[in-house]
Amino acid sequence: MIKNKALLGILFYICSLVSVYSCTSQKDTDSDNNESKAKKARVIGYLSTDNFDKIASIQFCKLTHLNIAFANPDKDGNLIFNGDIDAVIAYAKSVNPNIVISISLAGGVISQEQATNWSFLIDKPENRPAFIQNIVNFVNLHKLDGADVDLEWDAVTSGYSGFVLELKKALAEHKKIITAALPNNSRFENISTEALNAFDFINIMAYDSTGPWTPDKPGQHSSFEFAKDGINFWHKLQNVPSEKLTLGVPFYGYNFTYNPVTSSTFAQIVEASTQFADQDEIGKIYYNGRPTISQKVEFAAENAGGIMIWEIAQDSFNEYSLLDVIHKKYSSLKIKTTKLCGN
């Protein structure tokens, strides 16, 4: 009887230890799960080679991703890039070690020669392997995290989808990402569903609904409604998961006062008068001020995976910064972006 009581006591003690351990482990697991379930968002900035001289002014601690623009192939499939990309990467990483940096390919404005090179290299299946290897080599050489495909309109030729799928496979073997910049509410006919699904995420260019190419149509080129239309188009009509969509916002505007229509950076607009920072138009100049950018972030927080910026160096690098608006808005919504600079 005493032995049985002793045995029962030992068993009770062991069970208590197990129970305590289980509870502790469960709390740790719950804490880990809560952290992983905490809402997160991408903040992607495109940086043009024309603006490499401004990198010291850019707050890379507020960007999760950086797309360096642009690289294009010569006729032999060698990537041509103008600028000291390694210096930019080194600086951005020194500020934000976790920033994801990709090389952006092509661009919205390419020469006829560049367009011909692209068509030759991707439309002929036999030309793709060597070209894709050159892209992978470029990514690895410069210690990049992936490639962003920004072929647009007539440059989206018959070989686009085959190229994307083969590039995806090659990059995945090196644990690199592939993304794309696509129009707000148009899907090029040469983009197959398989190719669309291959992208890790898609940057929606929710701007340029009008511009220098339509001088007789002055007005807002990047309205809030236009942004909503873009998200709805890609999510509801093209069945892209909302978390794979990144809503593009402009850090520039168009001046329709005279013909030809010209563009102005947000920095130039604010420099003219700080009161313009909270407006969306001045006469016939149309852009996105701080309230509209904040409204778009709030919409993206519920309907997309993040915000994309064209172009990050066009920001006003002071208390009127649009990037700061994006960063603070996500932080106020308790959404993690970089976990730096107060986020």
mmCIF file with all atom_site columns, C-alpha atoms in Angstrom, residues 6 11 26 42 56 104 113 124 131-132 153 215 238 257-258 285 294 319:
data_model
loop_
_atom_site.group_PDB
_atom_site.id
_atom_site.type_symbol
_atom_site.label_atom_id
_atom_site.label_alt_id
_atom_site.label_comp_id
_atom_site.label_asym_id
_atom_site.label_entity_id
_atom_site.label_seq_id
_atom_site.pdbx_PDB_ins_code
_atom_site.Cartn_x
_atom_site.Cartn_y
_atom_site.Cartn_z
_atom_site.occupancy
_atom_site.B_iso_or_equiv
_atom_site.pdbx_formal_charge
_atom_site.auth_seq_id
_atom_site.auth_comp_id
_atom_site.auth_asym_id
_atom_site.auth_atom_id
_atom_site.pdbx_PDB_model_num
ATOM 1  C CA . ALA A 1 6   ? 4.818  6.296  -3.327  1.00 0.00 ? 6   ALA A CA 1
ATOM 2  C CA . LEU A 1 11  ? 3.615  9.429  -11.224 1.00 0.00 ? 11  LEU A CA 1
ATOM 3  C CA . GLN A 1 26  ? 2.409  25.519 -26.120 1.00 0.00 ? 26  GLN A CA 1
ATOM 4  C CA . ARG A 1 42  ? 6.067  44.641 -48.961 1.00 0.00 ? 42  ARG A CA 1
ATOM 5  C CA . ALA A 1 56  ? 22.515 58.622 -49.657 1.00 0.00 ? 56  ALA A CA 1
ATOM 6  C CA . SER A 1 104 ? 14.684 44.889 -63.258 1.00 0.00 ? 104 SER A CA 1
ATOM 7  C CA . GLU A 1 113 ? 17.175 47.819 -81.116 1.00 0.00 ? 113 GLU A CA 1
ATOM 8  C CA . LYS A 1 124 ? 13.206 31.523 -80.501 1.00 0.00 ? 124 LYS A CA 1
ATOM 9  C CA . PHE A 1 131 ? 20.264 34.147 -72.416 1.00 0.00 ? 131 PHE A CA 1
ATOM 10 C CA . ILE A 1 132 ? 18.653 32.908 -69.209 1.00 0.00 ? 132 ILE A CA 1
ATOM 11 C CA . TRP A 1 153 ? 3.073  46.254 -74.526 1.00 0.00 ? 153 TRP A CA 1
ATOM 12 C CA . PRO A 1 215 ? -1.937 65.611 -74.323 1.00 0.00 ? 215 PRO A CA 1
ATOM 13 C CA . GLN A 1 238 ? -7.419 37.324 -63.422 1.00 0.00 ? 238 GLN A CA 1
ATOM 14 C CA . THR A 1 257 ? -0.250 73.246 -68.905 1.00 0.00 ? 257 THR A CA 1
ATOM 15 C CA . TYR A 1 258 ? 1.609  73.220 -72.208 1.00 0.00 ? 258 TYR A CA 1
ATOM 16 C CA . ILE A 1 285 ? -0.381 69.547 -62.795 1.00 0.00 ? 285 ILE A CA 1
ATOM 17 C CA . SER A 1 294 ? -2.024 57.299 -47.202 1.00 0.00 ? 294 SER A CA 1
ATOM 18 C CA . GLU A 1 319 ? 9.375  65.981 -43.546 1.00 0.00 ? 319 GLU A CA 1
#
